[in-house]
């Protein structure tokens, strides 16, 4: 093989790379611009949380500050029962994540591994439930929770149980639909091999199938946690007079006043609310990426 013959493919690859590079560069620039647009509100929230009140109320706002302060955070921590609000939000989000994880996994296994009458109708109902806007169901859910409270007070109005039930109702359809793809991706031959080795269906489900779909469970748990943690509409609607059962988003509502909003404290409270979500995301990010990739692949 001559030198010209060896260098010809290399030259062709270099030319293709040169032609592809402008498109790749444009895609990278677009990605950076989109990321900057998405991140700017978060940056402004963090910046306002550390700005002195005079700079926040200035008619000439600047995207920086040379005199950061913690005064806004101090005002947030002076809110009565702020720690209790935090624990209430953590309790609601934690229960929703755990219960939705178990129920959605078992439901996905049942819809994938078993054949029964009405299975297709149930799948269509699950898919349809995701299309209903939350705002359209708020008033009917209010009356429903009021009726539930007459039978089970812990799940009625002014109780955290009502928030848990509502968030489960909205998170389970999406979780079941997403996990169904992960369960279906596990070969049926694996279950047959486990059965031949003497494993029961229960043992196969929890010791073999559950670890295999763990990335999907992590992705689902993150979405459920964020939805329950950031909820304001249902918390404001269902927790009417029991201030001891209010959640963290309602604590920020204290700084919205008729005489003028305390934007420094509002942004500081919003920053504090973001920290648990970021911590949870960092802990599970590796499984989250693989879980989302698996969902897209399916």
PDB file of N, CA and C in Angstrom, residues 104-158:
ATOM      1  N   UNK A 104     -45.900   2.566  42.435  1.00  0.00           N
ATOM      2  CA  UNK A 104     -45.693   2.638  40.984  1.00  0.00           C
ATOM      3  C   UNK A 104     -44.891   1.436  40.484  1.00  0.00           C
ATOM      4  N   UNK A 105     -43.931   0.984  41.273  1.00  0.00           N
ATOM      5  CA  UNK A 105     -43.155  -0.189  40.859  1.00  0.00           C
ATOM      6  C   UNK A 105     -44.043  -1.427  40.780  1.00  0.00           C
ATOM      7  N   UNK A 106     -44.849  -1.664  41.816  1.00  0.00           N
ATOM      8  CA  UNK A 106     -45.728  -2.831  41.810  1.00  0.00           C
ATOM      9  C   UNK A 106     -46.772  -2.737  40.697  1.00  0.00           C
ATOM     10  N   UNK A 107     -47.307  -1.522  40.476  1.00  0.00           N
ATOM     11  CA  UNK A 107     -48.291  -1.347  39.407  1.00  0.00           C
ATOM     12  C   UNK A 107     -47.663  -1.576  38.043  1.00  0.00           C
ATOM     13  N   UNK A 108     -46.429  -1.088  37.854  1.00  0.00           N
ATOM     14  CA  UNK A 108     -45.747  -1.296  36.571  1.00  0.00           C
ATOM     15  C   UNK A 108     -45.470  -2.776  36.332  1.00  0.00           C
ATOM     16  N   UNK A 109     -45.114  -3.512  37.381  1.00  0.00           N
ATOM     17  CA  UNK A 109     -44.892  -4.955  37.240  1.00  0.00           C
ATOM     18  C   UNK A 109     -46.195  -5.658  36.867  1.00  0.00           C
ATOM     19  N   UNK A 110     -47.288  -5.269  37.532  1.00  0.00           N
ATOM     20  CA  UNK A 110     -48.577  -5.906  37.246  1.00  0.00           C
ATOM     21  C   UNK A 110     -49.036  -5.628  35.815  1.00  0.00           C
ATOM     22  N   UNK A 111     -48.852  -4.396  35.340  1.00  0.00           N
ATOM     23  CA  UNK A 111     -49.298  -4.038  33.993  1.00  0.00           C
ATOM     24  C   UNK A 111     -48.412  -4.625  32.903  1.00  0.00           C
ATOM     25  N   UNK A 112     -47.198  -4.982  33.254  1.00  0.00           N
ATOM     26  CA  UNK A 112     -46.254  -5.488  32.256  1.00  0.00           C
ATOM     27  C   UNK A 112     -46.181  -7.012  32.243  1.00  0.00           C
ATOM     28  N   UNK A 113     -46.179  -7.616  33.419  1.00  0.00           N
ATOM     29  CA  UNK A 113     -45.940  -9.056  33.514  1.00  0.00           C
ATOM     30  C   UNK A 113     -47.216  -9.889  33.541  1.00  0.00           C
ATOM     31  N   UNK A 114     -48.357  -9.266  33.783  1.00  0.00           N
ATOM     32  CA  UNK A 114     -49.602 -10.024  33.899  1.00  0.00           C
ATOM     33  C   UNK A 114     -50.581  -9.593  32.813  1.00  0.00           C
ATOM     34  N   UNK A 115     -51.386 -10.537  32.370  1.00  0.00           N
ATOM     35  CA  UNK A 115     -52.444 -10.283  31.408  1.00  0.00           C
ATOM     36  C   UNK A 115     -53.783 -10.432  32.119  1.00  0.00           C
ATOM     37  N   UNK A 116     -54.596  -9.402  32.084  1.00  0.00           N
ATOM     38  CA  UNK A 116     -55.895  -9.445  32.745  1.00  0.00           C
ATOM     39  C   UNK A 116     -56.869  -8.556  31.984  1.00  0.00           C
ATOM     40  N   UNK A 117     -58.146  -8.765  32.239  1.00  0.00           N
ATOM     41  CA  UNK A 117     -59.185  -8.028  31.541  1.00  0.00           C
ATOM     42  C   UNK A 117     -59.175  -6.557  31.984  1.00  0.00           C
ATOM     43  N   UNK A 118     -59.279  -5.661  31.029  1.00  0.00           N
ATOM     44  CA  UNK A 118     -59.280  -4.234  31.319  1.00  0.00           C
ATOM     45  C   UNK A 118     -57.901  -3.629  31.418  1.00  0.00           C
ATOM     46  N   UNK A 119     -56.870  -4.401  31.066  1.00  0.00           N
ATOM     47  CA  UNK A 119     -55.496  -3.903  31.165  1.00  0.00           C
ATOM     48  C   UNK A 119     -55.266  -2.723  30.237  1.00  0.00           C
ATOM     49  N   UNK A 120     -55.723  -2.819  28.996  1.00  0.00           N
ATOM     50  CA  UNK A 120     -55.537  -1.731  28.038  1.00  0.00           C
ATOM     51  C   UNK A 120     -56.312  -0.490  28.458  1.00  0.00           C
ATOM     52  N   UNK A 121     -57.529  -0.688  28.947  1.00  0.00           N
ATOM     53  CA  UNK A 121     -58.335   0.449  29.412  1.00  0.00           C
ATOM     54  C   UNK A 121     -57.637   1.162  30.567  1.00  0.00           C
ATOM     55  N   UNK A 122     -57.052   0.383  31.463  1.00  0.00           N
ATOM     56  CA  UNK A 122     -56.348   0.971  32.599  1.00  0.00           C
ATOM     57  C   UNK A 122     -55.142   1.779  32.144  1.00  0.00           C
ATOM     58  N   UNK A 123     -54.413   1.270  31.153  1.00  0.00           N
ATOM     59  CA  UNK A 123     -53.264   2.007  30.626  1.00  0.00           C
ATOM     60  C   UNK A 123     -53.695   3.322  29.983  1.00  0.00           C
ATOM     61  N   UNK A 124     -54.802   3.289  29.254  1.00  0.00           N
ATOM     62  CA  UNK A 124     -55.309   4.513  28.635  1.00  0.00           C
ATOM     63  C   UNK A 124     -55.750   5.516  29.700  1.00  0.00           C
ATOM     64  N   UNK A 125     -56.362   5.040  30.768  1.00  0.00           N
ATOM     65  CA  UNK A 125     -56.784   5.925  31.859  1.00  0.00           C
ATOM     66  C   UNK A 125     -55.573   6.562  32.540  1.00  0.00           C
ATOM     67  N   UNK A 126     -54.518   5.791  32.718  1.00  0.00           N
ATOM     68  CA  UNK A 126     -53.298   6.328  33.330  1.00  0.00           C
ATOM     69  C   UNK A 126     -52.695   7.415  32.453  1.00  0.00           C
ATOM     70  N   UNK A 127     -52.681   7.167  31.139  1.00  0.00           N
ATOM     71  CA  UNK A 127     -52.140   8.157  30.215  1.00  0.00           C
ATOM     72  C   UNK A 127     -53.023   9.401  30.161  1.00  0.00           C
ATOM     73  N   UNK A 128     -54.323   9.227  30.214  1.00  0.00           N
ATOM     74  CA  UNK A 128     -55.248  10.358  30.167  1.00  0.00           C
ATOM     75  C   UNK A 128     -55.156  11.204  31.423  1.00  0.00           C
ATOM     76  N   UNK A 129     -54.888  10.572  32.564  1.00  0.00           N
ATOM     77  CA  UNK A 129     -54.799  11.308  33.821  1.00  0.00           C
ATOM     78  C   UNK A 129     -53.690  12.338  33.815  1.00  0.00           C
ATOM     79  N   UNK A 130     -52.662  12.131  32.993  1.00  0.00           N
ATOM     80  CA  UNK A 130     -51.556  13.085  32.924  1.00  0.00           C
ATOM     81  C   UNK A 130     -51.905  14.324  32.113  1.00  0.00           C
ATOM     82  N   UNK A 131     -52.995  14.273  31.360  1.00  0.00           N
ATOM     83  CA  UNK A 131     -53.346  15.381  30.482  1.00  0.00           C
ATOM     84  C   UNK A 131     -54.259  16.401  31.145  1.00  0.00           C
ATOM     85  N   UNK A 132     -54.791  16.082  32.312  1.00  0.00           N
ATOM     86  CA  UNK A 132     -55.716  16.986  32.987  1.00  0.00           C
ATOM     87  C   UNK A 132     -54.916  18.053  33.724  1.00  0.00           C
ATOM     88  N   UNK A 133     -55.168  19.347  33.494  1.00  0.00           N
ATOM     89  CA  UNK A 133     -54.422  20.398  34.204  1.00  0.00           C
ATOM     90  C   UNK A 133     -54.747  20.425  35.683  1.00  0.00           C
ATOM     91  N   UNK A 134     -53.752  20.778  36.467  1.00  0.00           N
ATOM     92  CA  UNK A 134     -53.918  20.795  37.917  1.00  0.00           C
ATOM     93  C   UNK A 134     -54.956  21.822  38.336  1.00  0.00           C
ATOM     94  N   UNK A 135     -54.962  22.982  37.697  1.00  0.00           N
ATOM     95  CA  UNK A 135     -55.874  24.057  38.090  1.00  0.00           C
ATOM     96  C   UNK A 135     -57.336  23.647  37.935  1.00  0.00           C
ATOM     97  N   UNK A 136     -57.627  22.800  36.954  1.00  0.00           N
ATOM     98  CA  UNK A 136     -59.010  22.390  36.728  1.00  0.00           C
ATOM     99  C   UNK A 136     -59.527  21.448  37.810  1.00  0.00           C
ATOM    100  N   UNK A 137     -58.616  20.812  38.540  1.00  0.00           N
ATOM    101  CA  UNK A 137     -59.017  19.839  39.556  1.00  0.00           C
ATOM    102  C   UNK A 137     -58.920  20.377  40.979  1.00  0.00           C
ATOM    103  N   UNK A 138     -58.452  21.595  41.149  1.00  0.00           N
ATOM    104  CA  UNK A 138     -58.231  22.107  42.504  1.00  0.00           C
ATOM    105  C   UNK A 138     -59.530  22.201  43.295  1.00  0.00           C
ATOM    106  N   UNK A 139     -60.557  22.804  42.713  1.00  0.00           N
ATOM    107  CA  UNK A 139     -61.832  22.958  43.425  1.00  0.00           C
ATOM    108  C   UNK A 139     -62.506  21.606  43.679  1.00  0.00           C
ATOM    109  N   UNK A 140     -62.614  20.710  42.679  1.00  0.00           N
ATOM    110  CA  UNK A 140     -63.176  19.379  42.991  1.00  0.00           C
ATOM    111  C   UNK A 140     -62.393  18.634  44.065  1.00  0.00           C
ATOM    112  N   UNK A 141     -61.064  18.753  44.044  1.00  0.00           N
ATOM    113  CA  UNK A 141     -60.263  18.082  45.071  1.00  0.00           C
ATOM    114  C   UNK A 141     -60.503  18.687  46.450  1.00  0.00           C
ATOM    115  N   UNK A 142     -60.776  19.985  46.509  1.00  0.00           N
ATOM    116  CA  UNK A 142     -61.077  20.627  47.796  1.00  0.00           C
ATOM    117  C   UNK A 142     -62.322  20.008  48.423  1.00  0.00           C
ATOM    118  N   UNK A 143     -63.374  19.859  47.646  1.00  0.00           N
ATOM    119  CA  UNK A 143     -64.600  19.251  48.174  1.00  0.00           C
ATOM    120  C   UNK A 143     -64.393  17.778  48.484  1.00  0.00           C
ATOM    121  N   UNK A 144     -63.566  17.104  47.673  1.00  0.00           N
ATOM    122  CA  UNK A 144     -63.286  15.701  47.940  1.00  0.00           C
ATOM    123  C   UNK A 144     -62.533  15.527  49.248  1.00  0.00           C
ATOM    124  N   UNK A 145     -61.526  16.363  49.498  1.00  0.00           N
ATOM    125  CA  UNK A 145     -60.769  16.274  50.739  1.00  0.00           C
ATOM    126  C   UNK A 145     -61.634  16.628  51.945  1.00  0.00           C
ATOM    127  N   UNK A 146     -62.582  17.522  51.751  1.00  0.00           N
ATOM    128  CA  UNK A 146     -63.496  17.855  52.848  1.00  0.00           C
ATOM    129  C   UNK A 146     -64.377  16.656  53.195  1.00  0.00           C
ATOM    130  N   UNK A 147     -64.809  15.919  52.179  1.00  0.00           N
ATOM    131  CA  UNK A 147     -65.611  14.723  52.440  1.00  0.00           C
ATOM    132  C   UNK A 147     -64.766  13.605  53.035  1.00  0.00           C
ATOM    133  N   UNK A 148     -63.542  13.472  52.569  1.00  0.00           N
ATOM    134  CA  UNK A 148     -62.647  12.450  53.118  1.00  0.00           C
ATOM    135  C   UNK A 148     -62.363  12.723  54.585  1.00  0.00           C
ATOM    136  N   UNK A 149     -62.247  14.004  54.941  1.00  0.00           N
ATOM    137  CA  UNK A 149     -61.969  14.359  56.328  1.00  0.00           C
ATOM    138  C   UNK A 149     -63.054  13.942  57.288  1.00  0.00           C
ATOM    139  N   UNK A 150     -64.279  13.792  56.815  1.00  0.00           N
ATOM    140  CA  UNK A 150     -65.369  13.340  57.684  1.00  0.00           C
ATOM    141  C   UNK A 150     -65.228  11.875  58.045  1.00  0.00           C
ATOM    142  N   UNK A 151     -64.559  11.110  57.189  1.00  0.00           N
ATOM    143  CA  UNK A 151     -64.358   9.678  57.438  1.00  0.00           C
ATOM    144  C   UNK A 151     -62.988   9.417  58.054  1.00  0.00           C
ATOM    145  N   UNK A 152     -61.959  10.061  57.483  1.00  0.00           N
ATOM    146  CA  UNK A 152     -60.578   9.910  57.965  1.00  0.00           C
ATOM    147  C   UNK A 152     -59.996  11.296  58.200  1.00  0.00           C
ATOM    148  N   UNK A 153     -60.095  11.820  59.407  1.00  0.00           N
ATOM    149  CA  UNK A 153     -59.666  13.207  59.673  1.00  0.00           C
ATOM    150  C   UNK A 153     -58.213  13.486  59.308  1.00  0.00           C
ATOM    151  N   UNK A 154     -57.347  12.479  59.403  1.00  0.00           N
ATOM    152  CA  UNK A 154     -55.933  12.718  59.122  1.00  0.00           C
ATOM    153  C   UNK A 154     -55.668  13.011  57.652  1.00  0.00           C
ATOM    154  N   UNK A 155     -56.641  12.701  56.794  1.00  0.00           N
ATOM    155  CA  UNK A 155     -56.481  12.945  55.362  1.00  0.00           C
ATOM    156  C   UNK A 155     -57.440  14.012  54.856  1.00  0.00           C
ATOM    157  N   UNK A 156     -58.020  14.775  55.769  1.00  0.00           N
ATOM    158  CA  UNK A 156     -58.933  15.834  55.388  1.00  0.00           C
ATOM    159  C   UNK A 156     -58.244  17.178  55.320  1.00  0.00           C
ATOM    160  N   UNK A 157     -59.051  18.218  55.231  1.00  0.00           N
ATOM    161  CA  UNK A 157     -58.526  19.571  55.168  1.00  0.00           C
ATOM    162  C   UNK A 157     -57.778  19.922  56.444  1.00  0.00           C
ATOM    163  N   UNK A 158     -56.791  20.801  56.317  1.00  0.00           N
ATOM    164  CA  UNK A 158     -55.954  21.265  57.430  1.00  0.00           C
ATOM    165  C   UNK A 158     -55.030  20.190  57.978  1.00  0.00           C
TER     166      UNK A 158
END
